[in-house]
Tab-separated table of C-alpha atoms and ligand atoms in Angstrom:
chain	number	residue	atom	x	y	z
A	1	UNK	CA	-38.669	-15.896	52.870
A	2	UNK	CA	-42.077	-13.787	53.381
A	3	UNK	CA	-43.737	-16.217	51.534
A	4	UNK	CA	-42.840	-19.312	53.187
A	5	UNK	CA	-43.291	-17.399	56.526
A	6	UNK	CA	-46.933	-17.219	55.483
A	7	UNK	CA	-47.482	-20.519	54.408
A	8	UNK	CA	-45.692	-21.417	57.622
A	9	UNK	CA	-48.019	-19.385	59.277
A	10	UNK	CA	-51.482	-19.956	57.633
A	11	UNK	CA	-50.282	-23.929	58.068
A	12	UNK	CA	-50.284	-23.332	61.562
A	13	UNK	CA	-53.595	-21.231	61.994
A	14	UNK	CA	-55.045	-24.776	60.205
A	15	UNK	CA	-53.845	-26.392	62.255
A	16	UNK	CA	-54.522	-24.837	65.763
A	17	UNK	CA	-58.096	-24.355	64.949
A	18	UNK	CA	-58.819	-28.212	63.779
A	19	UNK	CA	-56.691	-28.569	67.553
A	20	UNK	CA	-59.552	-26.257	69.308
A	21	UNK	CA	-62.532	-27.602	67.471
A	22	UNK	CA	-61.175	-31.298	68.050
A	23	UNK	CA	-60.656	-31.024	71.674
A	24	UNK	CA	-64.495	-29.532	71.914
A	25	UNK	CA	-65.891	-32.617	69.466
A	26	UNK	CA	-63.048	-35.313	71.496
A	27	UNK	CA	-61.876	-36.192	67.696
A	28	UNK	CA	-58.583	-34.203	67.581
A	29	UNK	CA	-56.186	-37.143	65.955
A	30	UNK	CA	-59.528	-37.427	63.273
A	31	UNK	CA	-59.475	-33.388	62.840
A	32	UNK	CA	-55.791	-33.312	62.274
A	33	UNK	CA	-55.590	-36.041	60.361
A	34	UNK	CA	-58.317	-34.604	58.475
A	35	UNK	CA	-56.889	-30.562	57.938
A	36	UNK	CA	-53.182	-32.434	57.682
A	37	UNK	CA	-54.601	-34.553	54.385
A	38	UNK	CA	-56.238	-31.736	53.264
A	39	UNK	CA	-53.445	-29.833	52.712
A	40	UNK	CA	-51.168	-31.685	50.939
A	41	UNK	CA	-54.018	-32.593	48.427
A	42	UNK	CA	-53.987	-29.153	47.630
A	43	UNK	CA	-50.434	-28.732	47.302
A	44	UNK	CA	-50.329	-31.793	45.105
A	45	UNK	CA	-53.148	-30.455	42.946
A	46	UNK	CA	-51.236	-26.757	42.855
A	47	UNK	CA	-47.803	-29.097	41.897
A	48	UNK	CA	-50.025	-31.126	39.282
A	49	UNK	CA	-50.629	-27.350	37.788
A	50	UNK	CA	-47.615	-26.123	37.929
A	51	UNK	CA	-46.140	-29.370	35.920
A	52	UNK	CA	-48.945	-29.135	33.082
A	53	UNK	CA	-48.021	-24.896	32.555
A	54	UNK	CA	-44.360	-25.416	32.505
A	55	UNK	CA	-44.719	-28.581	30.292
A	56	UNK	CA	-46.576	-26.453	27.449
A	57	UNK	CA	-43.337	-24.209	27.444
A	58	UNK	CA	-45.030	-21.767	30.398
A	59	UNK	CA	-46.820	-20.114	27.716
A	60	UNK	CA	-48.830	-17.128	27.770
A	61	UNK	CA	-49.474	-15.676	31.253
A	62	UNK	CA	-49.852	-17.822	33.938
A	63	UNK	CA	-52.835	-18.949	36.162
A	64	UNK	CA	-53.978	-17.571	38.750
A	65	UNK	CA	-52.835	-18.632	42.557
A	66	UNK	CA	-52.516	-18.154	45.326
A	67	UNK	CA	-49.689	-17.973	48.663
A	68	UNK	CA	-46.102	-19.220	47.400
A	69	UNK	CA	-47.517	-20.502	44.582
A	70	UNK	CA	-47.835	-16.894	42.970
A	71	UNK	CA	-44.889	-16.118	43.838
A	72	UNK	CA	-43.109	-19.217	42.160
A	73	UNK	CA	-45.230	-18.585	38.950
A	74	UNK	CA	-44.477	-14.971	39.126
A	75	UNK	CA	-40.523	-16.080	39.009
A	76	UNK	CA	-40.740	-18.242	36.271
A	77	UNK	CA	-42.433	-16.334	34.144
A	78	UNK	CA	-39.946	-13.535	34.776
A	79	UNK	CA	-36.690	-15.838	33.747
A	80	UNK	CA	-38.879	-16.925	30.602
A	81	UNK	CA	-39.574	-13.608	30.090
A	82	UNK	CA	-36.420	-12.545	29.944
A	83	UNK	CA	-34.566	-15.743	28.042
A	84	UNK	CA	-37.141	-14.857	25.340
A	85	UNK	CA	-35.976	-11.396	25.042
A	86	UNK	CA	-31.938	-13.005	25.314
A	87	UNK	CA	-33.074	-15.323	22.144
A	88	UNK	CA	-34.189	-12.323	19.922
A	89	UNK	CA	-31.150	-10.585	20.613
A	90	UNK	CA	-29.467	-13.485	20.034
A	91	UNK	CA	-31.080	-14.431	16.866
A	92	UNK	CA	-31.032	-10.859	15.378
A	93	UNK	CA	-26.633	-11.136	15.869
A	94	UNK	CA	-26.747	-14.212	14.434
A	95	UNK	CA	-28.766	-13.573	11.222
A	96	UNK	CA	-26.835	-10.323	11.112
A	97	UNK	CA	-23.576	-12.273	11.363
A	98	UNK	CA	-25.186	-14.338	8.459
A	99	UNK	CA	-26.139	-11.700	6.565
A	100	UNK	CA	-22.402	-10.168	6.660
A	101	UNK	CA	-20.750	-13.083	5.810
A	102	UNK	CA	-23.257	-13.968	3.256
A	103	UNK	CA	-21.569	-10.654	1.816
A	104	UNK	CA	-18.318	-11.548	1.722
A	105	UNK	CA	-16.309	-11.840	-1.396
A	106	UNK	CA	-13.980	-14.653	-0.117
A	107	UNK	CA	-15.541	-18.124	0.721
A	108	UNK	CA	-16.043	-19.493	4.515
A	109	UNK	CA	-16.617	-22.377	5.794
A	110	UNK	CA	-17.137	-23.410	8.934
A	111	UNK	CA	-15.694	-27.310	9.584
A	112	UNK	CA	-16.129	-29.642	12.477
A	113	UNK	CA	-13.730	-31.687	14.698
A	114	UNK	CA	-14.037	-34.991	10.942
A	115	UNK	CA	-13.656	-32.349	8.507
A	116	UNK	CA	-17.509	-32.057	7.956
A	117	UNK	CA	-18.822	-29.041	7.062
A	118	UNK	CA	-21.175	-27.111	9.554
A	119	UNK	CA	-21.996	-23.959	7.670
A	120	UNK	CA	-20.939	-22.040	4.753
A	121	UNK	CA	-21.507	-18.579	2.984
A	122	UNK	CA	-22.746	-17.715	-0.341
A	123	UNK	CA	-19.353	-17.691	-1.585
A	124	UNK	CA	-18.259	-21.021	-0.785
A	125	UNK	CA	-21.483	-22.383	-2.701
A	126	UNK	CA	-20.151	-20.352	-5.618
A	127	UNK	CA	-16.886	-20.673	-5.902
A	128	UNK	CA	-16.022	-24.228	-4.267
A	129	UNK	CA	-19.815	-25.388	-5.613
A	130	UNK	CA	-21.027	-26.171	-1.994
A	131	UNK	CA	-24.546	-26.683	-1.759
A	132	UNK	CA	-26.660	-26.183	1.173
A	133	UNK	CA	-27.277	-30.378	1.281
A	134	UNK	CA	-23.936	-30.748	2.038
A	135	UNK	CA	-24.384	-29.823	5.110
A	136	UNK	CA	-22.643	-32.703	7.696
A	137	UNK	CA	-20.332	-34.361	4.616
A	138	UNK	CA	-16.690	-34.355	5.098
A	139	UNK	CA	-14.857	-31.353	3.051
A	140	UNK	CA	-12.213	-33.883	1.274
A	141	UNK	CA	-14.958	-35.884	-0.139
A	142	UNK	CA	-16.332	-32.638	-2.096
A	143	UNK	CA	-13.596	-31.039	-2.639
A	144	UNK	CA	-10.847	-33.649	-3.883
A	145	UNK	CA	-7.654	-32.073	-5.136
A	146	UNK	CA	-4.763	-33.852	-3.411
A	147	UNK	CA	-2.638	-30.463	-2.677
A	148	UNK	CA	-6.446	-29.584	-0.752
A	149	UNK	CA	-6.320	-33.295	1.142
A	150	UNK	CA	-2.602	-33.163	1.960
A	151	UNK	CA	-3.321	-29.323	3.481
A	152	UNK	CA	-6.503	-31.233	5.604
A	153	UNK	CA	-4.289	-33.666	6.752
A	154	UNK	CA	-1.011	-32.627	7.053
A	155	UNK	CA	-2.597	-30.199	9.172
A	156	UNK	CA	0.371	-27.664	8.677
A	157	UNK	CA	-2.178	-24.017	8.907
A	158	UNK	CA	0.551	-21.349	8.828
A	159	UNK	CA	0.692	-22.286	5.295
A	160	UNK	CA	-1.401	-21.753	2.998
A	161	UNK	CA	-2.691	-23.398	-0.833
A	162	UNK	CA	-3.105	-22.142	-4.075
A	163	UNK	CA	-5.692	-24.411	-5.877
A	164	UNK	CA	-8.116	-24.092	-8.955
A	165	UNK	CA	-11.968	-23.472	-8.099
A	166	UNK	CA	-13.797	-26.848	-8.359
A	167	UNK	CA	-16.477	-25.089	-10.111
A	168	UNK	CA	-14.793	-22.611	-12.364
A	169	UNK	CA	-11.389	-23.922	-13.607
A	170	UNK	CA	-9.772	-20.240	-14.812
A	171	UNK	CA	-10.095	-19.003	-11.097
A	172	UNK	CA	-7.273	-19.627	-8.652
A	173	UNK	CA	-8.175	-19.435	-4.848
A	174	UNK	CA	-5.734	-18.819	-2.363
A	175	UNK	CA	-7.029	-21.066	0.794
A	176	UNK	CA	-5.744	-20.809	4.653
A	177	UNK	CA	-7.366	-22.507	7.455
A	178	UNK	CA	-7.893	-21.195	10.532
A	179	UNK	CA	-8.197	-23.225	13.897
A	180	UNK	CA	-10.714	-22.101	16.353
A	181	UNK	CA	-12.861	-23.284	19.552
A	182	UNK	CA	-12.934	-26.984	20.473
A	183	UNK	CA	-11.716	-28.511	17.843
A	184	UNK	CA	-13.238	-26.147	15.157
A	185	UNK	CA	-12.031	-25.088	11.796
A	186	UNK	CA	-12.622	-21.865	9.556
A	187	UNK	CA	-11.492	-22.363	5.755
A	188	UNK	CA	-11.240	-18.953	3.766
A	189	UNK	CA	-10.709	-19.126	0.129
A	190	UNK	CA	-10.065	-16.268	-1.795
A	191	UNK	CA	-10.261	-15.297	-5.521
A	192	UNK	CA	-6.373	-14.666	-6.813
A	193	UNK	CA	-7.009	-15.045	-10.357
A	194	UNK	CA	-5.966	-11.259	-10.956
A	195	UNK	CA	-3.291	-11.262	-8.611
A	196	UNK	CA	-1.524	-14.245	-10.150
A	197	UNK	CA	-1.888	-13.112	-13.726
A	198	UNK	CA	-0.219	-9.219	-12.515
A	199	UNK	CA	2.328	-11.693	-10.923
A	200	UNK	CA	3.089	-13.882	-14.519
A	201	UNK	CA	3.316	-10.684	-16.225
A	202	UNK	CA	6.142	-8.891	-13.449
A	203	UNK	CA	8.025	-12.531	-14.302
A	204	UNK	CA	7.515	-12.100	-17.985
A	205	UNK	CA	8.470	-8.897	-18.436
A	206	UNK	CA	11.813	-8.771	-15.852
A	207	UNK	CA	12.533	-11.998	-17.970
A	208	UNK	CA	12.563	-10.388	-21.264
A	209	UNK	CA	13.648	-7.161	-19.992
A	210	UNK	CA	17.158	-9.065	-18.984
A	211	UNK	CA	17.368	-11.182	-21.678
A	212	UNK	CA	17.260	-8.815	-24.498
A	213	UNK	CA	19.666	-6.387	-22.734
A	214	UNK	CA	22.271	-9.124	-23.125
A	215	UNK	CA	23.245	-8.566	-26.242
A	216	UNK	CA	23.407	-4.863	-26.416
A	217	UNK	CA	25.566	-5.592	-23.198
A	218	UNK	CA	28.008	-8.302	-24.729
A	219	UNK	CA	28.280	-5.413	-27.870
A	220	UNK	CA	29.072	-2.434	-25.751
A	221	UNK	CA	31.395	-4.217	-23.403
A	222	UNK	CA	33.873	-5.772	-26.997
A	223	UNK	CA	33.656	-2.535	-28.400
A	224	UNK	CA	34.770	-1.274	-25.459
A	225	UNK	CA	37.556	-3.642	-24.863
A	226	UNK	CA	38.452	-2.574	-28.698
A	227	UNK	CA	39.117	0.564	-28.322
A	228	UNK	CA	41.208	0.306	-25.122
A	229	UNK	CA	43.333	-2.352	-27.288
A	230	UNK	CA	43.666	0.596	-29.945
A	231	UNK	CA	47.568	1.269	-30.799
A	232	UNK	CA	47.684	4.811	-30.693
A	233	UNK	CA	47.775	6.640	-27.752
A	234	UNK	CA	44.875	8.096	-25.971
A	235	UNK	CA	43.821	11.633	-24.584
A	236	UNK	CA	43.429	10.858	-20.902
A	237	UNK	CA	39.898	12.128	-21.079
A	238	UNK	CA	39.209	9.443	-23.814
A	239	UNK	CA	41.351	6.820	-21.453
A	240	UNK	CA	39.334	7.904	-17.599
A	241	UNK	CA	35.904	7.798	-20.170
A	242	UNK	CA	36.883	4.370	-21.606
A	243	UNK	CA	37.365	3.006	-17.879
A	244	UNK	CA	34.074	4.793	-16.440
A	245	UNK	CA	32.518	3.291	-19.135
A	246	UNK	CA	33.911	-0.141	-19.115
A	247	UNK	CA	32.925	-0.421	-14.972
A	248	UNK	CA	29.203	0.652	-15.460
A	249	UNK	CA	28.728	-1.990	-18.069
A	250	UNK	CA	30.208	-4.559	-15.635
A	251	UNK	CA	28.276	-3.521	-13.169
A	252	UNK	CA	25.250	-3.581	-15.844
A	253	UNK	CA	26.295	-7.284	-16.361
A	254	UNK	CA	25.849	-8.231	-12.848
A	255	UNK	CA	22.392	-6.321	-12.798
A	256	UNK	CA	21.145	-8.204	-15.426
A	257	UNK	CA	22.437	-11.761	-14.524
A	258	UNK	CA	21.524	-11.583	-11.109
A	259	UNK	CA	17.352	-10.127	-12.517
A	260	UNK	CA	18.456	-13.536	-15.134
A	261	UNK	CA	18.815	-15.868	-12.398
A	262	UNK	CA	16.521	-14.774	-10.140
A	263	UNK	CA	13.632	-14.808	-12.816
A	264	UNK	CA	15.197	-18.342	-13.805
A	265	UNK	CA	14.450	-19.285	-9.713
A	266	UNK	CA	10.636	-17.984	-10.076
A	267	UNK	CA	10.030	-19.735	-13.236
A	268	UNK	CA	12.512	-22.954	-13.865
A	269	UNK	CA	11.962	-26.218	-11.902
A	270	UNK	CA	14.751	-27.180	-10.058
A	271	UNK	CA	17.128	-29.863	-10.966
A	272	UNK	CA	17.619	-32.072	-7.841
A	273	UNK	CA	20.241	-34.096	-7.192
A	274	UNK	CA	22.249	-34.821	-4.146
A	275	UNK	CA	24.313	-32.408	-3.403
A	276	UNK	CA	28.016	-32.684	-1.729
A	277	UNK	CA	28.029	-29.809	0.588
A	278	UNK	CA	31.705	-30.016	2.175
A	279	UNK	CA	33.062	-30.075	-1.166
A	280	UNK	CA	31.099	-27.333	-2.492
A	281	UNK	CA	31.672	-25.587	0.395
A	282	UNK	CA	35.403	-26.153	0.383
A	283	UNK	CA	35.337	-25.165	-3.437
A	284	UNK	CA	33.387	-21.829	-2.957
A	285	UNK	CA	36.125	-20.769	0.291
A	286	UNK	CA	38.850	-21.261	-2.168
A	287	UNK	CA	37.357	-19.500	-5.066
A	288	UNK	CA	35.905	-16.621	-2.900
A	289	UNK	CA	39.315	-16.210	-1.370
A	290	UNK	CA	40.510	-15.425	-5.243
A	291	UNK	CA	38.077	-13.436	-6.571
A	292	UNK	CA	38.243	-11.162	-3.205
A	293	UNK	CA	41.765	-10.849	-2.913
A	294	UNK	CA	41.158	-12.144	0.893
A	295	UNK	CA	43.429	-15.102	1.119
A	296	UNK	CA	43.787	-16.571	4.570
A	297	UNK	CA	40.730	-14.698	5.766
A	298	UNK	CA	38.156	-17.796	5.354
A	299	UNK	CA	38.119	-20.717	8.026
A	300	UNK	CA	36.218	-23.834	6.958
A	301	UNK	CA	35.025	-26.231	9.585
A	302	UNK	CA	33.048	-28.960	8.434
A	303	UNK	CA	31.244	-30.797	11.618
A	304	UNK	CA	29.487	-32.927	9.734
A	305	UNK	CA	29.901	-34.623	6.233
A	306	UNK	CA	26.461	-34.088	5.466
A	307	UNK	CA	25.068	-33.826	1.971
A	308	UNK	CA	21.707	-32.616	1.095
A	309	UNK	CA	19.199	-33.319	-1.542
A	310	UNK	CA	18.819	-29.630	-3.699
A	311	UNK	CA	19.964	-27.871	-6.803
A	312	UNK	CA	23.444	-27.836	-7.108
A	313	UNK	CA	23.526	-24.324	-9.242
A	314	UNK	CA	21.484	-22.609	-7.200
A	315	UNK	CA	23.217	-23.584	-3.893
A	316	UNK	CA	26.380	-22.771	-5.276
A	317	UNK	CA	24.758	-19.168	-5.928
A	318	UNK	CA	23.394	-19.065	-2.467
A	319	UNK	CA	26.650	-19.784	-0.627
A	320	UNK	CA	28.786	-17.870	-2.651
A	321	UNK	CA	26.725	-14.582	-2.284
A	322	UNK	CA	26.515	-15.023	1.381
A	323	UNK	CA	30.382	-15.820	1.596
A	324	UNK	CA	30.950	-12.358	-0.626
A	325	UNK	CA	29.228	-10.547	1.418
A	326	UNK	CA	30.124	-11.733	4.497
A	327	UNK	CA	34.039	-10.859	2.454
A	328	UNK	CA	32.904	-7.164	1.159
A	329	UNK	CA	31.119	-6.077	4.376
A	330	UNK	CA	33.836	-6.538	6.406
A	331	UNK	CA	37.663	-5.328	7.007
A	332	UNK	CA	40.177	-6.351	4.864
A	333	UNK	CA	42.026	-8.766	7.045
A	334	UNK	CA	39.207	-9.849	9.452
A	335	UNK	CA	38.334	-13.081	10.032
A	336	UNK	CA	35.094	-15.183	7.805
A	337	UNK	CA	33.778	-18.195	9.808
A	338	UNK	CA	31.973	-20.835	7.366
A	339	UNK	CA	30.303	-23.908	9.412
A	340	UNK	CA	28.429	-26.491	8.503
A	341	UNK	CA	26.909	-28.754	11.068
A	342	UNK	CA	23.998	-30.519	12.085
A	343	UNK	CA	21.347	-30.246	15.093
A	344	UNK	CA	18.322	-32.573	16.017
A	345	UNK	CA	16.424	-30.926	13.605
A	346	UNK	CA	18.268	-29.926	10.868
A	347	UNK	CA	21.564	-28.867	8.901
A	348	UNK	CA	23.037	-25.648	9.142
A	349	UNK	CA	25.325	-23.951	6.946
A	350	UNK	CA	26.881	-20.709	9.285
A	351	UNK	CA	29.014	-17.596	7.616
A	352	UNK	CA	30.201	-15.729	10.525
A	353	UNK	CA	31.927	-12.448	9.811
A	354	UNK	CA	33.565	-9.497	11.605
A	355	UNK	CA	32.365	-6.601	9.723
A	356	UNK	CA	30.185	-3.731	9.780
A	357	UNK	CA	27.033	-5.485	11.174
A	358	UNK	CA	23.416	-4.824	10.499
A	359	UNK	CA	20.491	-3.005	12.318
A	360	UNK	CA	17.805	-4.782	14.061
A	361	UNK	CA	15.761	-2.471	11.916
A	362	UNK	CA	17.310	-3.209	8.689
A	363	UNK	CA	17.817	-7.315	9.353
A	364	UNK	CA	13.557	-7.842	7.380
A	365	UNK	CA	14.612	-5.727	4.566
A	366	UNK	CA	17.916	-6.579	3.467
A	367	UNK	CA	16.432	-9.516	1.447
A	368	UNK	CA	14.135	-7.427	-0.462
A	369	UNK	CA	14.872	-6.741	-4.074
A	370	UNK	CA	17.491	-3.478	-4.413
A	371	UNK	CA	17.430	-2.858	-0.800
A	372	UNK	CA	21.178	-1.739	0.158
A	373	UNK	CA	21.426	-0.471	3.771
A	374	UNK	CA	23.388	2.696	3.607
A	375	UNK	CA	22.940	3.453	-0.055
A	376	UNK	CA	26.435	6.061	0.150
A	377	UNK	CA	28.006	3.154	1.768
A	378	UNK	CA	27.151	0.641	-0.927
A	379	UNK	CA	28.388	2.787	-3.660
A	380	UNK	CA	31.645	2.467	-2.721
A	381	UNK	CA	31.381	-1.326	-2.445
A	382	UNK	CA	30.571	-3.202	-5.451
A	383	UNK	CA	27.114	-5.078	-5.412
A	384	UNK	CA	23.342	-4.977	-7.420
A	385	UNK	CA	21.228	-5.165	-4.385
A	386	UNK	CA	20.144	-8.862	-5.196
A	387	UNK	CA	22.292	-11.002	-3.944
A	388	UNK	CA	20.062	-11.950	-0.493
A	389	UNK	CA	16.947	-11.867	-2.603
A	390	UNK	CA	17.993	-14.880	-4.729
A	391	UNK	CA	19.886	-16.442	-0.958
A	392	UNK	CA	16.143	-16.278	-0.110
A	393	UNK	CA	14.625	-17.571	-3.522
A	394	UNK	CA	16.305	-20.359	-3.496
A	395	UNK	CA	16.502	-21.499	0.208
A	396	UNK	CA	12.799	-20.707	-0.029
A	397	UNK	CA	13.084	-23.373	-3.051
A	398	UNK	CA	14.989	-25.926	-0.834
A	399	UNK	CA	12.630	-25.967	1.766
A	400	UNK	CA	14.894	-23.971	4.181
A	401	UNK	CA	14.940	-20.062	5.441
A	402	UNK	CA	17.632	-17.313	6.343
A	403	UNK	CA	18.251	-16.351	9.832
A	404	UNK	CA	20.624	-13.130	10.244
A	405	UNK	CA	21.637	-12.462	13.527
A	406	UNK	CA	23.748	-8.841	13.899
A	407	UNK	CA	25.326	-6.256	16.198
A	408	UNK	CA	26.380	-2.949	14.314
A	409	UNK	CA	30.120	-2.703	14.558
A	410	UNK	CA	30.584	-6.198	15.641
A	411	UNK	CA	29.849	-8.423	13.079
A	412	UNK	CA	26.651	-10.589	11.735
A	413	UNK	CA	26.211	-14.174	10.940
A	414	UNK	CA	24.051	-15.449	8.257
A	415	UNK	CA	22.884	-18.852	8.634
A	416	UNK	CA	21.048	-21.146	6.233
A	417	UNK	CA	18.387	-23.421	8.040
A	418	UNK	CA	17.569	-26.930	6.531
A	419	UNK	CA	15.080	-29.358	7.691
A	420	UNK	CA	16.768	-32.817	8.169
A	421	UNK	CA	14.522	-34.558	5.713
A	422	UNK	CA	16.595	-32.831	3.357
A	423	UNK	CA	19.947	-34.984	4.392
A	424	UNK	CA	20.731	-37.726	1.646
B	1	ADP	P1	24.555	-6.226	-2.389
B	1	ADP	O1	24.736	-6.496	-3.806
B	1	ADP	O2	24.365	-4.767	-2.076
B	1	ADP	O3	25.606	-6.842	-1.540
B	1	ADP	P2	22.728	-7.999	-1.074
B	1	ADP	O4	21.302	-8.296	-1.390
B	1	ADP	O5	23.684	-9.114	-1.105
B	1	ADP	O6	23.141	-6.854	-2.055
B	1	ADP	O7	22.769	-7.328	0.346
B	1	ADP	C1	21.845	-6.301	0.696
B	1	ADP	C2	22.451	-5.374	1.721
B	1	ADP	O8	22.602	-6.063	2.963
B	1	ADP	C3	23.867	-4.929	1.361
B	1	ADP	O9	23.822	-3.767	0.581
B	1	ADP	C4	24.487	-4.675	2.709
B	1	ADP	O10	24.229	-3.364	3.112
B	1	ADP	C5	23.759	-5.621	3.636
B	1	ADP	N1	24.609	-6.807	3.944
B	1	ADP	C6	24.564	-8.014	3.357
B	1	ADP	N2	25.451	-8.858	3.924
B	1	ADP	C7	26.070	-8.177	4.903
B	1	ADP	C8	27.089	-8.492	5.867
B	1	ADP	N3	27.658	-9.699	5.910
B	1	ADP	N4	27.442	-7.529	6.731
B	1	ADP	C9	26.880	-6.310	6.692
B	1	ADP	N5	25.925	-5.934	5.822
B	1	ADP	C10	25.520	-6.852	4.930
């Protein structure tokens, strides 16, 4: 404001003395004319400068001037000043943002709104055999598994991929996209190869493990059965041994064919066909309410006829663990809700007891392997500790998930969620 007060003000000094010394000469419209011209020549000229400094990038220090036309110089140089300083900074984050991810162990890539790839770390050139000149090509045209170009385009990133390493076959990478900014997309693969193989050989060995104990099993539990068949007469010590005996080996049985067919789940491929729900359902009830000794506890409803396309084994397995449980954790002549219905989205198969209910703080483990809530509880009801781990296995193999919804002391339901695609 000082500045233009000056200019104001020198502007009008001009101009009252080419007033005065035209009135003495009689040529005051020539005078003004004259100092008005004048002027703006040399504003045009200091305008003309200004353009050709800023147009070579303001560089170096600026010329010298005078007025408001220091002042503007002065200004601008300050703002370039000070960008240039913003740039360095900038530029020093950036390379040691580089340099960081340049150390990662797991491949990034950076991918634009077409799948092209903007940037990616040292890793990704190694392991996915990216090379810096590939810099703007689309991802699925490098990299062309189909698993890797259904992921891209299904577009489905809670998931993630397990896929071979385009450059070295005996490494597996685990890959998960993330989305990000407009439209942008981070891929991180990640070396498994260890992981995978520690994960064959847990398979292998509970696999063996419960296979070879069968037979030592099957001979324990007839020699057993022999020598409670004996004639004579035994001590009761003998007779309470025998029966000890004869219920740990069941309950070894159960151990090792639940480990059987839960290793069978991690390792067989399924054997789909499509699968008659009601009827399975109404088969399981019936055969539950034997086994249980809970006859007239189970109501069926059936809202829909639905069948689904699956494993008929397995499902069997499922249902009937859920239903026993749903039977053992409850009081002996409560009710057991079974239904199986259908929303917009998918079918539903509901076991709805009246028992003992579940924590909210138990609920995530109860399908882990051996987890029994209330292990002096559990003793006193029959069960290995598997039974929701192979529920999940093998819902997990169906495309469809467990939701358990409980109140402690009220009851819980267990319900078996299965995307509609599944419907046959
Ligand atoms: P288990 O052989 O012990 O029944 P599961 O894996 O089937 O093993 O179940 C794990 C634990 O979850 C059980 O020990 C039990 O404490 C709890 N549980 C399962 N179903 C129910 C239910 N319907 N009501 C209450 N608790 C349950």
């Amino acid at each position: 404001m000082d500045a233009l007060k000056k200019e104001l003000g020198l502007l009008l000094l001009l101009l009252l003395g080419a007033s005065i010394i035209g009135i003495m000469t009689g040529q005051l419209a020539l005078l003004l004319f004259v100092t008005a011209t004048s002027m703006l020549i040399w504003q045009l000229v200091q305008i003309s400068r200004f353009e050709r400094w800023i147009s070579n990038g303001g560089a170096g220090k600026y010329p010298k001037a005078k007025g408001i036309w220091e002042d503007i110089y002065y200004h601008v140089y300050q703002i370039k000043k000070s960008e240039k300083k913003r740039k360095k900074k900038l530029g020093k984050i950036i390379d040691q943002f580089r340099k960081s991810t340049d150390a990662l162990p797991d491949a990034a890539v950076v991918l634009g709104k077409d799948d092209e790839i903007e940037w990616a770390n040292t890793a990704a050139k190694n392991v996915l055999g990216l090379q810096s000149s590939d810099r703007g090509q689309r991802i699925p045209n490098l990299i062309r598994y189909p698993v890797f170009v259904r992921y891209l385009n299904i577009g489905n990133f809670n998931e993630t991929i397990i896929m071979p390493s385009p450059t070295h076959s005996h490494i597996t990478l685990l890959v998960r996209i993330v989305s990000y900014g407009a439209g942008l997309r981070l891929l991180i693969a990640q070396d498994v190869t260890q992981l995978r193989k520690i994960e064959q050989m847990r398979k292998d060995f509970v696999a063996n493990v419960s296979h070879e104990l069968r037979t030592p099993l099957t001979v324990l539990k007839g020699y057993l059965e022999t020598l409670q068949e004996l004639e004579q007469p035994l001590s009761p010590l003998m007779s309470h041994s025998i029966q000890q005996m004869q219920e740990q080996s069941e309950r070894m049985q159960y151990l090792v064919d639940d480990l059987l067919l839960l290793s069978n789940l991690e390792t067989q491929p399924k054997r789909i066909l499509c699968v008659d729900i009601p009827t399975l359902l109404d088969k399981i009830c019936k055969e539950n309410e034997k086994l249980n000794n809970s006859a007239g506890r189970i109501e069926l409803t059936l809202e829909t006829k639905a069948h689904i396309k699956g494993d008929e084994h397995e499902l069997r397995s499922a249902f009937s663990n859920l239903l026993g449980n749903a039977l053992k954790y409850s009081p002996p002549r409560s009710w057991v809700k079974v239904c199986w219905r259908q929303t917009n989205q998918n079918l539903i198969l509901e076991i709805t007891d009246e028992g003992e209910g579940i924590s909210d703080a138990e609920i995530p483990r109860i399908t882990e392997r051996f987890y029994r809530v209330d292990v002096k509880r559990a003793h006193k009801v029959a069960g290995t500790g598997l039974g929701l781990a192979i529920v999940k296995h093998v819902l997990l193999r169906h495309d469809a998930h467990l939701v358990v919804s409980s109140e402690l002391h009220k009851g819980s339901t267990f319900s078996c969620v299965f995307p509609l695609e599944k419907k046959c």
